[in-house]
Amino acid sequence: MVKDHERKLQEIKEAARKHCEDRDWDQFHGAKDLAVALSIEASELLEHFRFKSKKEVEELFKNPKKREEIEKEMADILYFLSRLAQKYDVDLSEAFDKGMERNKKNYPIEKAKGSNKKYDEF
Amino acid sequence: MVKDHERKLQEIKEAARKHCEDRDWDQFHGAKDLAVALSIEASELLEHFRFKSKKEVEELFKNPKKREEIEKEMADILYFLSRLAQKYDVDLSEAFDKGMERNKKNYPIEKAKGSNKKYDEF
Amino acid sequence: MVKDHERKLQEIKEAARKHCEDRDWDQFHGAKDLAVALSIEASELLEHFRFKSKKEVEELFKNPKKREEIEKEMADILYFLSRLAQKYDVDLSEAFDKGMERNKKNYPIEKAKGSNKKYDEF
Amino acid sequence: MVKDHERKLQEIKEAARKHCEDRDWDQFHGAKDLAVALSIEASELLEHFRFKSKKEVEELFKNPKKREEIEKEMADILYFLSRLAQKYDVDLSEAFDKGMERNKKNYPIEKAKGSNKKYDEF
């Protein structure tokens, strides 16, 4: 299988596009519904950790069946995110680079190191 | 700036890793807290479309300032997803390919074409 | 069964308290985990409407089985909200009254009538 | 101010109804958009606890300003939940009672006591 080392974001978007266009799903995939789907998938990921302690969460990743379920939810998030990006011509790489620039400004190392504060609490 | 055509998923994960390790954030970035963050960012994306009609949502993407805000939320989702994948050794490409195989089985073209039903409603 | 006309918020909180204390769940019910649970239940409610048109959503409420499923998710939200309020001594009525005062100020009738704008967009 | 000891659920629904009808918001308040709003408000509540330890979360409730912000989010959840119930003729008390019956069956005391397992994991 293809590894993250080789896989380009564009290929992910293209696979999502083909899957959805083959099924005539453009009509359902407005940005609002895709954001709803993203939000639901993020909650399904979170559900695996509900009421679990930090230690129990770490154990989940050592259980192959649980790990696969968690990875499935992560894949669903990537699918809807890349579909949204493809449908609305968003370059995720550019957006990510801008985001990391913003994160670096909001969280300068000297202030943010070892801190869990939000940038507006510094 | 780097485009999705060239950007590999591994590079996204590596940038997220470096940013977080430079700030000693491993201690805060358990899977539960990263999933909480993902869920919050997905909601912030969704908030742009709250109470908006399909047409109003499409207009948002034509407004450069609004589009940038939306792309910012998408970047935040990618950041936390790739950080989670990096921290727990998840190969997003493999998980995505498996997910698309599952989607193809759950939504065969002849049944799913033009339908917004969930697979368990066929 | 008791109707909303008679049911006091305090009774809801008391039922949630007893259920949880009978099961020694105080140890799991910190505010963070209860907020995670609330967020997941809100997503499960939303899932019923995913990719559905306005008309299809209205139809769901006419289907007794679907209506019951939707009401179940609403009950779960009320359960976790009242449990959180009970556990942290929050008077929901007071908070609600304050919230409605704030809503009235943020959305004065003359500006908000017939508008889906957020208050900071007026 | 009215306390939970006296406040009936019907009064909450009635206040939400009046507020929204005074502003001609029925047109925007379909179940899907109200569920989107609920999900967003639940995330805003959760955001207060993001990356925070159990101890830090408890401290938030001792800080009057933070407590007020948290109570505001809880009020918003109650507002959208009761508005949804009012708009679609849902008796929250009945739904809650049914939910508690279901919870009692799914989580019998002898199995659930002191356990954070989900009912399908017993």
Short mmCIF file of C-alpha atoms in Angstrom, two decimals:
data_model
loop_
_atom_site.label_atom_id
_atom_site.label_comp_id
_atom_site.label_asym_id
_atom_site.label_seq_id
_atom_site.Cartn_x
_atom_site.Cartn_y
_atom_site.Cartn_z
CA MET A 1 0.00 0.00 0.00
CA VAL A 2 1.06 3.57 -0.55
CA LYS A 3 2.79 5.17 2.43
CA ASP A 4 2.58 8.76 3.66
CA HIS A 5 6.19 9.14 2.50
CA GLU A 6 5.03 8.90 -1.11
CA ARG A 7 1.42 10.01 -1.05
CA LYS A 8 0.66 13.51 -2.30
CA LEU A 9 -2.33 15.44 -1.04
CA GLN A 10 -3.49 15.93 -4.61
CA GLU A 11 -3.88 12.16 -5.01
CA ILE A 12 -6.09 11.98 -1.94
CA LYS A 13 -8.29 14.75 -3.31
CA GLU A 14 -8.44 13.07 -6.71
CA ALA A 15 -9.55 9.74 -5.22
CA ALA A 16 -12.25 11.49 -3.19
CA ARG A 17 -13.41 13.38 -6.29
CA LYS A 18 -13.66 10.29 -8.46
CA HIS A 19 -15.51 8.31 -5.79
CA CYS A 20 -18.10 11.07 -5.34
CA GLU A 21 -18.53 12.02 -8.99
CA ASP A 22 -18.98 8.35 -9.98
CA ARG A 23 -21.96 8.40 -7.61
CA ASP A 24 -23.40 11.78 -8.68
CA TRP A 25 -22.91 13.15 -5.19
CA ASP A 26 -22.00 16.71 -6.15
CA GLN A 27 -25.63 17.64 -5.53
CA PHE A 28 -25.35 16.61 -1.85
CA HIS A 29 -21.81 17.82 -1.20
CA GLY A 30 -22.25 21.49 -0.50
CA ALA A 31 -19.78 22.94 2.00
CA LYS A 32 -22.34 22.95 4.81
CA ASP A 33 -23.14 19.26 4.50
CA LEU A 34 -19.47 18.34 4.17
CA ALA A 35 -18.69 20.36 7.30
CA VAL A 36 -21.55 18.59 9.08
CA ALA A 37 -20.04 15.26 7.99
CA LEU A 38 -16.56 16.31 9.16
CA SER A 39 -17.95 17.31 12.53
CA ILE A 40 -19.77 13.98 12.93
CA GLU A 41 -16.67 11.98 11.99
CA ALA A 42 -14.56 13.97 14.46
CA SER A 43 -17.11 13.07 17.16
CA GLU A 44 -16.97 9.40 16.19
CA LEU A 45 -13.21 9.52 16.66
CA LEU A 46 -13.66 11.23 20.04
CA GLU A 47 -16.22 8.63 21.12
CA HIS A 48 -13.48 6.00 21.34
CA PHE A 49 -11.92 8.00 24.19
CA ARG A 50 -15.08 9.01 26.07
CA PHE A 51 -14.74 8.60 29.85
CA LYS A 52 -11.37 6.90 29.31
CA SER A 53 -8.27 7.78 31.32
CA LYS A 54 -5.02 8.80 29.66
CA LYS A 55 -3.64 5.33 30.32
CA GLU A 56 -6.68 3.56 28.91
CA VAL A 57 -6.45 5.67 25.77
CA GLU A 58 -2.83 4.63 25.25
CA GLU A 59 -3.85 0.98 25.66
CA LEU A 60 -6.45 1.32 22.87
CA PHE A 61 -3.69 1.92 20.35
CA LYS A 62 -1.98 -1.35 21.35
CA ASN A 63 -5.16 -3.31 20.61
CA PRO A 64 -5.10 -4.04 16.84
CA LYS A 65 -8.90 -4.14 16.49
CA LYS A 66 -9.38 -0.86 18.38
CA ARG A 67 -6.49 0.76 16.52
CA GLU A 68 -8.09 -0.16 13.22
CA GLU A 69 -11.41 1.37 14.32
CA ILE A 70 -9.65 4.58 15.35
CA GLU A 71 -7.69 4.72 12.08
CA LYS A 72 -10.98 4.26 10.21
CA GLU A 73 -12.39 7.42 11.82
CA MET A 74 -9.21 9.33 10.99
CA ALA A 75 -9.50 8.18 7.36
CA ASP A 76 -13.12 9.39 7.26
CA ILE A 77 -11.99 12.83 8.46
CA LEU A 78 -9.30 12.96 5.77
CA TYR A 79 -11.84 11.87 3.16
CA PHE A 80 -14.36 14.62 3.93
CA LEU A 81 -11.66 17.26 4.40
CA SER A 82 -10.06 16.47 1.05
CA ARG A 83 -13.45 16.25 -0.65
CA LEU A 84 -14.35 19.72 0.68
CA ALA A 85 -10.97 21.05 -0.49
CA GLN A 86 -11.38 19.48 -3.92
CA LYS A 87 -14.94 20.71 -4.38
CA TYR A 88 -14.12 24.32 -3.43
CA ASP A 89 -10.63 24.56 -4.96
CA VAL A 90 -8.80 24.85 -1.66
CA ASP A 91 -5.08 24.16 -1.74
CA LEU A 92 -4.63 22.40 1.60
CA SER A 93 -0.83 22.68 1.43
CA GLU A 94 -0.93 26.44 1.06
CA ALA A 95 -3.56 26.73 3.79
CA PHE A 96 -1.50 24.47 6.05
CA ASP A 97 1.68 26.50 5.48
CA LYS A 98 -0.16 29.73 6.27
CA GLY A 99 -1.64 28.06 9.35
CA MET A 100 1.77 27.00 10.61
CA GLU A 101 3.09 30.56 10.09
CA ARG A 102 0.17 31.83 12.17
CA ASN A 103 0.75 29.16 14.82
CA LYS A 104 4.41 30.15 15.07
CA LYS A 105 3.45 33.80 15.64
CA ASN A 106 0.67 32.99 18.10
CA TYR A 107 2.82 30.50 19.99
CA PRO A 108 6.41 31.81 20.06
CA ILE A 109 8.69 29.12 21.52
CA GLU A 110 9.84 31.27 24.42
CA LYS A 111 6.26 31.76 25.64
CA ALA A 112 4.62 28.51 24.55
CA LYS A 113 7.29 26.02 25.61
CA GLY A 114 5.80 23.57 28.07
CA SER A 115 2.60 25.58 28.32
CA ASN A 116 -0.98 24.50 27.53
CA LYS A 117 -2.28 28.07 27.50
CA LYS A 118 -4.19 29.43 24.53
CA TYR A 119 -2.40 32.26 22.75
CA ASP A 120 -4.83 34.88 24.08
CA GLU A 121 -3.98 33.81 27.65
CA PHE A 122 -0.25 34.59 27.44
CA MET B 1 4.16 28.15 -1.80
CA VAL B 2 4.01 24.38 -2.05
CA LYS B 3 0.94 23.06 -3.85
CA ASP B 4 -1.09 19.92 -3.14
CA HIS B 5 0.33 18.52 -6.39
CA GLU B 6 3.74 18.28 -4.76
CA ARG B 7 3.04 18.05 -1.06
CA LYS B 8 3.40 14.65 0.57
CA LEU B 9 1.42 13.74 3.66
CA GLN B 10 4.63 12.83 5.42
CA GLU B 11 5.84 16.42 5.11
CA ILE B 12 2.67 17.70 6.75
CA LYS B 13 3.13 15.28 9.64
CA GLU B 14 6.79 16.25 9.97
CA ALA B 15 5.98 19.98 10.14
CA ALA B 16 3.34 19.32 12.80
CA ARG B 17 5.79 17.16 14.78
CA LYS B 18 8.55 19.72 14.73
CA HIS B 19 6.22 22.57 15.74
CA CYS B 20 4.89 20.62 18.71
CA GLU B 21 8.16 19.07 19.88
CA ASP B 22 9.89 22.47 19.74
CA ARG B 23 7.29 23.59 22.29
CA ASP B 24 7.39 20.46 24.50
CA TRP B 25 3.76 19.75 23.78
CA ASP B 26 3.97 15.95 23.73
CA GLN B 27 2.78 16.02 27.34
CA PHE B 28 -0.52 17.68 26.30
CA HIS B 29 -1.04 15.84 23.01
CA GLY B 30 -2.60 12.57 24.04
CA ALA B 31 -5.09 11.13 21.55
CA LYS B 32 -8.07 12.26 23.62
CA ASP B 33 -7.03 15.90 23.71
CA LEU B 34 -6.09 15.87 20.03
CA ALA B 35 -9.52 14.40 19.17
CA VAL B 36 -11.15 17.09 21.32
CA ALA B 37 -9.18 19.70 19.37
CA LEU B 38 -10.17 18.15 16.03
CA SER B 39 -13.82 18.18 17.05
CA ILE B 40 -13.64 21.84 18.10
CA GLU B 41 -11.94 22.86 14.84
CA ALA B 42 -14.57 20.98 12.81
CA SER B 43 -17.23 22.95 14.69
CA GLU B 44 -15.46 26.22 13.98
CA LEU B 45 -15.55 25.35 10.30
CA LEU B 46 -19.24 24.51 10.55
CA GLU B 47 -19.97 27.77 12.35
CA HIS B 48 -19.31 29.69 9.12
CA PHE B 49 -22.34 27.99 7.59
CA ARG B 50 -24.74 28.13 10.57
CA PHE B 51 -28.27 29.20 9.58
CA LYS B 52 -26.98 29.93 6.05
CA SER B 53 -28.81 28.79 2.92
CA LYS B 54 -27.10 26.74 0.23
CA LYS B 55 -26.78 29.87 -1.91
CA GLU B 56 -25.35 31.98 0.91
CA VAL B 57 -22.76 29.29 1.59
CA GLU B 58 -21.63 29.34 -2.03
CA GLU B 59 -21.31 33.16 -1.82
CA LEU B 60 -18.98 32.86 1.17
CA PHE B 61 -16.37 31.16 -1.00
CA LYS B 62 -16.41 34.10 -3.44
CA ASN B 63 -15.60 36.54 -0.64
CA PRO B 64 -11.78 36.47 -0.26
CA LYS B 65 -11.83 37.36 3.44
CA LYS B 66 -14.45 34.71 4.27
CA ARG B 67 -12.70 32.14 2.08
CA GLU B 68 -9.48 32.73 3.95
CA GLU B 69 -11.24 32.24 7.30
CA ILE B 70 -12.76 28.98 6.07
CA GLU B 71 -9.43 27.76 4.72
CA LYS B 72 -7.87 28.59 8.09
CA GLU B 73 -10.29 26.21 9.84
CA MET B 74 -9.57 23.50 7.26
CA ALA B 75 -5.85 23.94 7.87
CA ASP B 76 -6.40 23.58 11.62
CA ILE B 77 -8.22 20.29 11.03
CA LEU B 78 -5.36 19.01 8.88
CA TYR B 79 -2.86 20.11 11.50
CA PHE B 80 -4.50 18.22 14.38
CA LEU B 81 -5.27 15.17 12.21
CA SER B 82 -1.67 14.91 11.02
CA ARG B 83 -0.33 15.55 14.52
CA LEU B 84 -2.50 12.70 15.86
CA ALA B 85 -1.32 10.45 13.03
CA GLN B 86 2.32 11.35 13.65
CA LYS B 87 2.10 10.89 17.41
CA TYR B 88 0.47 7.45 17.18
CA ASP B 89 2.26 6.12 14.08
CA VAL B 90 -0.80 6.09 11.87
CA ASP B 91 -0.17 5.90 8.13
CA LEU B 92 -2.96 8.13 6.85
CA SER B 93 -2.46 6.98 3.24
CA GLU B 94 -2.97 3.35 4.13
CA ALA B 95 -5.94 4.19 6.33
CA PHE B 96 -7.39 6.33 3.53
CA ASP B 97 -6.97 3.56 0.94
CA LYS B 98 -8.65 1.06 3.26
CA GLY B 99 -11.41 3.57 3.88
CA MET B 100 -12.02 4.07 0.18
CA GLU B 101 -12.21 0.29 -0.32
CA ARG B 102 -14.80 0.14 2.46
CA ASN B 103 -16.71 3.08 0.96
CA LYS B 104 -16.78 1.35 -2.42
CA LYS B 105 -18.26 -1.78 -0.86
CA ASN B 106 -20.75 0.11 1.30
CA TYR B 107 -21.79 2.36 -1.57
CA PRO B 108 -21.77 0.32 -4.80
CA ILE B 109 -22.34 2.65 -7.76
CA GLU B 110 -25.51 0.91 -8.89
CA LYS B 111 -27.18 1.50 -5.51
CA ALA B 112 -25.56 4.75 -4.41
CA LYS B 113 -25.73 6.73 -7.64
CA GLY B 114 -27.74 9.89 -7.08
CA SER B 115 -28.77 8.75 -3.59
CA ASN B 116 -28.13 10.44 -0.24
CA LYS B 117 -29.04 7.32 1.76
CA LYS B 118 -26.69 5.88 4.33
CA TYR B 119 -25.42 2.41 3.41
CA ASP B 120 -27.56 0.74 6.09
CA GLU B 121 -30.66 2.29 4.53
CA PHE B 122 -30.26 0.63 1.09
CA MET C 1 -45.75 10.24 32.00
CA VAL C 2 -44.77 13.61 33.32
CA LYS C 3 -45.14 16.45 30.82
CA ASP C 4 -42.95 19.50 30.33
CA HIS C 5 -45.85 21.55 31.75
CA GLU C 6 -45.19 20.04 35.17
CA ARG C 7 -41.58 18.99 35.10
CA LYS C 8 -39.11 21.17 36.98
CA LEU C 9 -35.49 21.39 35.94
CA GLN C 10 -34.45 20.46 39.46
CA GLU C 11 -36.19 17.09 39.11
CA ILE C 12 -34.25 16.33 35.93
CA LYS C 13 -30.98 17.16 37.69
CA GLU C 14 -31.96 15.05 40.68
CA ALA C 15 -32.76 12.01 38.51
CA ALA C 16 -29.43 12.35 36.71
CA ARG C 17 -27.61 12.69 40.05
CA LYS C 18 -29.19 9.61 41.56
CA HIS C 19 -28.56 7.49 38.46
CA CYS C 20 -24.89 8.42 38.41
CA GLU C 21 -24.21 8.27 42.14
CA ASP C 22 -25.89 4.85 42.36
CA ARG C 23 -23.22 3.71 39.89
CA ASP C 24 -20.25 5.49 41.52
CA TRP C 25 -19.70 7.56 38.38
CA ASP C 26 -18.60 10.78 40.07
CA GLN C 27 -15.02 9.67 39.43
CA PHE C 28 -15.60 9.70 35.63
CA HIS C 29 -17.86 12.73 35.44
CA GLY C 30 -15.47 15.65 35.45
CA ALA C 31 -16.62 18.65 33.41
CA LYS C 32 -14.29 17.81 30.53
CA ASP C 33 -15.64 14.30 30.07
CA LEU C 34 -19.23 15.48 30.42
CA ALA C 35 -18.62 18.16 27.79
CA VAL C 36 -17.08 15.50 25.53
CA ALA C 37 -20.20 13.38 26.04
CA LEU C 38 -22.48 16.36 25.29
CA SER C 39 -20.58 17.08 22.10
CA ILE C 40 -20.83 13.45 20.96
CA GLU C 41 -24.57 13.31 21.68
CA ALA C 42 -25.12 16.56 19.76
CA SER C 43 -23.32 14.97 16.80
CA GLU C 44 -25.46 11.85 17.05
CA LEU C 45 -28.53 14.08 16.82
CA LEU C 46 -27.04 15.87 13.83
CA GLU C 47 -26.24 12.58 12.12
CA HIS C 48 -29.96 11.97 11.55
CA PHE C 49 -30.01 14.99 9.25
CA ARG C 50 -26.70 14.46 7.41
CA PHE C 51 -27.01 15.03 3.65
CA LYS C 52 -30.78 15.39 4.06
CA SER C 53 -32.78 18.18 2.43
CA LYS C 54 -35.05 20.47 4.43
CA LYS C 55 -38.05 18.49 3.21
CA GLU C 56 -36.54 15.11 4.06
CA VAL C 57 -35.76 16.36 7.56
CA GLU C 58 -39.39 17.36 8.10
CA GLU C 59 -40.49 13.90 6.91
CA LEU C 60 -38.30 12.24 9.55
CA PHE C 61 -40.44 13.74 12.30
CA LYS C 62 -43.56 12.18 10.80
CA ASN C 63 -42.01 8.71 10.94
CA PRO C 64 -42.66 7.43 14.51
CA LYS C 65 -39.55 5.22 14.61
CA LYS C 66 -37.27 8.00 13.35
CA ARG C 67 -38.92 10.53 15.66
CA GLU C 68 -38.26 8.27 18.61
CA GLU C 69 -34.60 7.94 17.66
CA ILE C 70 -34.27 11.72 17.37
CA GLU C 71 -36.02 12.26 20.71
CA LYS C 72 -33.63 9.73 22.26
CA GLU C 73 -30.64 11.87 21.21
CA MET C 74 -32.32 15.00 22.58
CA ALA C 75 -32.91 13.19 25.88
CA ASP C 76 -29.23 12.21 26.02
CA ILE C 77 -28.24 15.85 25.57
CA LEU C 78 -30.57 16.91 28.39
CA TYR C 79 -29.19 14.13 30.58
CA PHE C 80 -25.55 15.16 30.21
CA LEU C 81 -26.34 18.88 30.42
CA SER C 82 -28.32 18.46 33.64
CA ARG C 83 -25.69 16.10 35.07
CA LEU C 84 -22.99 18.70 34.39
CA ALA C 85 -25.16 21.40 35.99
CA GLN C 86 -25.86 19.23 39.02
CA LYS C 87 -22.25 18.21 39.49
CA TYR C 88 -20.93 21.80 39.32
CA ASP C 89 -23.81 23.60 41.07
CA VAL C 90 -25.00 25.46 38.00
CA ASP C 91 -28.49 26.90 38.16
CA LEU C 92 -29.62 26.34 34.57
CA SER C 93 -32.67 28.59 35.00
CA GLU C 94 -30.58 31.54 36.08
CA ALA C 95 -28.05 30.89 33.33
CA PHE C 96 -30.88 30.60 30.79
CA ASP C 97 -32.47 33.87 31.93
CA LYS C 98 -29.13 35.66 31.68
CA GLY C 99 -28.62 34.11 28.26
CA MET C 100 -31.99 35.33 27.02
CA GLU C 101 -31.19 38.84 28.28
CA ARG C 102 -27.94 38.70 26.33
CA ASN C 103 -29.70 37.35 23.25
CA LYS C 104 -32.22 40.19 23.41
CA LYS C 105 -29.42 42.76 23.52
CA ASN C 106 -27.38 41.06 20.79
CA TYR C 107 -30.42 40.56 18.57
CA PRO C 108 -32.72 43.58 18.96
CA ILE C 109 -36.00 42.91 17.14
CA GLU C 110 -35.63 45.86 14.78
CA LYS C 111 -32.30 44.55 13.48
CA ALA C 112 -32.74 40.80 13.82
CA LYS C 113 -36.28 40.42 12.46
CA GLY C 114 -36.22 38.08 9.48
CA SER C 115 -32.42 38.05 9.46
CA ASN C 116 -30.05 35.06 9.81
CA LYS C 117 -27.02 37.27 10.46
CA LYS C 118 -24.85 36.75 13.50
CA TYR C 119 -24.93 39.70 15.90
CA ASP C 120 -21.40 40.79 14.98
CA GLU C 121 -22.47 41.05 11.32
CA PHE C 122 -25.20 43.69 11.90
CA MET D 1 -34.02 35.13 39.52
CA VAL D 2 -35.97 31.95 39.03
CA LYS D 3 -34.25 28.84 40.37
CA ASP D 4 -34.22 25.33 38.94
CA HIS D 5 -36.35 24.31 41.94
CA GLU D 6 -39.25 26.27 40.48
CA ARG D 7 -38.57 26.44 36.78
CA LYS D 8 -40.62 24.15 34.56
CA LEU D 9 -39.28 22.93 31.24
CA GLN D 10 -42.37 24.28 29.50
CA GLU D 11 -41.45 27.81 30.58
CA ILE D 12 -38.00 27.45 29.04
CA LYS D 13 -39.53 26.29 25.78
CA GLU D 14 -42.05 29.11 25.85
CA ALA D 15 -39.35 31.76 26.35
CA ALA D 16 -37.33 30.31 23.46
CA ARG D 17 -40.43 30.24 21.26
CA LYS D 18 -41.36 33.84 21.96
CA HIS D 19 -37.83 35.10 21.40
CA CYS D 20 -37.59 33.36 18.02
CA GLU D 21 -41.10 34.10 16.78
CA ASP D 22 -40.71 37.79 17.68
CA ARG D 23 -37.77 37.76 15.25
CA ASP D 24 -39.43 35.72 12.48
CA TRP D 25 -36.82 33.01 12.84
CA ASP D 26 -39.06 30.01 12.15
CA GLN D 27 -37.81 30.11 8.57
CA PHE D 28 -34.21 29.49 9.71
CA HIS D 29 -34.95 27.07 12.55
CA GLY D 30 -35.36 23.74 10.81
CA ALA D 31 -34.19 20.74 12.81
CA LYS D 32 -30.97 20.43 10.85
CA ASP D 33 -29.87 24.00 11.53
CA LEU D 34 -30.86 23.77 15.18
CA ALA D 35 -28.85 20.55 15.53
CA VAL D 36 -25.90 22.29 13.85
CA ALA D 37 -26.25 25.11 16.38
CA LEU D 38 -26.44 22.66 19.29
CA SER D 39 -23.32 20.90 18.09
CA ILE D 40 -21.43 24.19 17.78
CA GLU D 41 -22.47 25.32 21.26
CA ALA D 42 -21.41 21.96 22.74
CA SER D 43 -18.00 22.48 21.13
CA GLU D 44 -17.76 25.99 22.56
CA LEU D 45 -18.38 24.52 26.00
CA LEU D 46 -15.71 21.87 25.38
CA GLU D 47 -13.22 24.49 24.21
CA HIS D 48 -12.93 25.81 27.76
CA PHE D 49 -11.39 22.48 28.78
CA ARG D 50 -9.15 21.84 25.76
CA PHE D 51 -5.67 20.61 26.73
CA LYS D 52 -6.55 21.24 30.40
CA SER D 53 -5.83 18.71 33.14
CA LYS D 54 -8.54 17.46 35.48
CA LYS D 55 -7.21 19.76 38.18
CA GLU D 56 -7.10 22.81 35.93
CA VAL D 57 -10.71 22.14 34.88
CA GLU D 58 -11.83 22.11 38.50
CA GLU D 59 -10.02 25.43 39.06
CA LEU D 60 -11.96 27.04 36.20
CA PHE D 61 -15.19 26.64 38.15
CA LYS D 62 -13.71 28.54 41.10
CA ASN D 63 -12.91 31.53 38.89
CA PRO D 64 -16.13 33.62 38.72
CA LYS D 65 -15.39 35.03 35.26
CA LYS D 66 -14.57 31.61 33.78
CA ARG D 67 -17.55 30.04 35.53
CA GLU D 68 -19.83 32.63 33.99
CA GLU D 69 -18.42 31.91 30.52
CA ILE D 70 -18.98 28.19 31.00
CA GLU D 71 -22.52 28.73 32.29
CA LYS D 72 -23.18 30.90 29.23
CA GLU D 73 -22.34 27.98 26.92
CA MET D 74 -24.56 25.66 28.95
CA ALA D 75 -27.40 28.16 28.65
CA ASP D 76 -26.92 28.29 24.88
CA ILE D 77 -27.21 24.50 24.71
CA LEU D 78 -30.42 24.59 26.75
CA TYR D 79 -31.78 27.35 24.54
CA PHE D 80 -31.26 25.47 21.26
CA LEU D 81 -32.40 22.15 22.75
CA SER D 82 -35.63 23.64 24.07
CA ARG D 83 -36.19 25.57 20.85
CA LEU D 84 -35.84 22.34 18.85
CA ALA D 85 -38.23 20.58 21.24
CA GLN D 86 -40.74 23.41 21.02
CA LYS D 87 -40.59 23.65 17.25
CA TYR D 88 -41.10 19.89 16.71
CA ASP D 89 -43.51 19.18 19.60
CA VAL D 90 -41.08 17.08 21.58
CA ASP D 91 -41.93 16.54 25.23
CA LEU D 92 -38.45 16.60 26.77
CA SER D 93 -39.71 15.23 30.10
CA GLU D 94 -41.19 12.16 28.49
CA ALA D 95 -38.12 11.66 26.33
CA PHE D 96 -35.90 12.07 29.40
CA ASP D 97 -37.92 9.54 31.43
CA LYS D 98 -37.73 7.02 28.59
CA GLY D 99 -34.00 7.71 28.30
CA MET D 100 -33.44 7.07 32.00
CA GLU D 101 -35.37 3.79 31.75
CA ARG D 102 -33.11 2.79 28.85
CA ASN D 103 -30.01 3.87 30.78
CA LYS D 104 -31.08 1.77 33.75
CA LYS D 105 -31.46 -1.30 31.54
CA ASN D 106 -28.21 -0.70 29.64
CA TYR D 107 -26.29 0.03 32.82
CA PRO D 108 -27.61 -2.26 35.60
CA ILE D 109 -26.04 -1.22 38.91
CA GLU D 110 -24.38 -4.59 39.52
CA LYS D 111 -22.48 -4.36 36.23
CA ALA D 112 -22.00 -0.61 35.85
CA LYS D 113 -20.96 0.28 39.39
CA GLY D 114 -17.55 1.91 39.34
CA SER D 115 -17.10 1.08 35.65
CA ASN D 116 -16.50 3.44 32.72
CA LYS D 117 -17.31 0.77 30.13
CA LYS D 118 -19.92 1.38 27.46
CA TYR D 119 -22.91 -0.94 27.75
CA ASP D 120 -21.88 -2.96 24.70
CA GLU D 121 -18.52 -3.69 26.36
CA PHE D 122 -19.95 -5.45 29.44
#
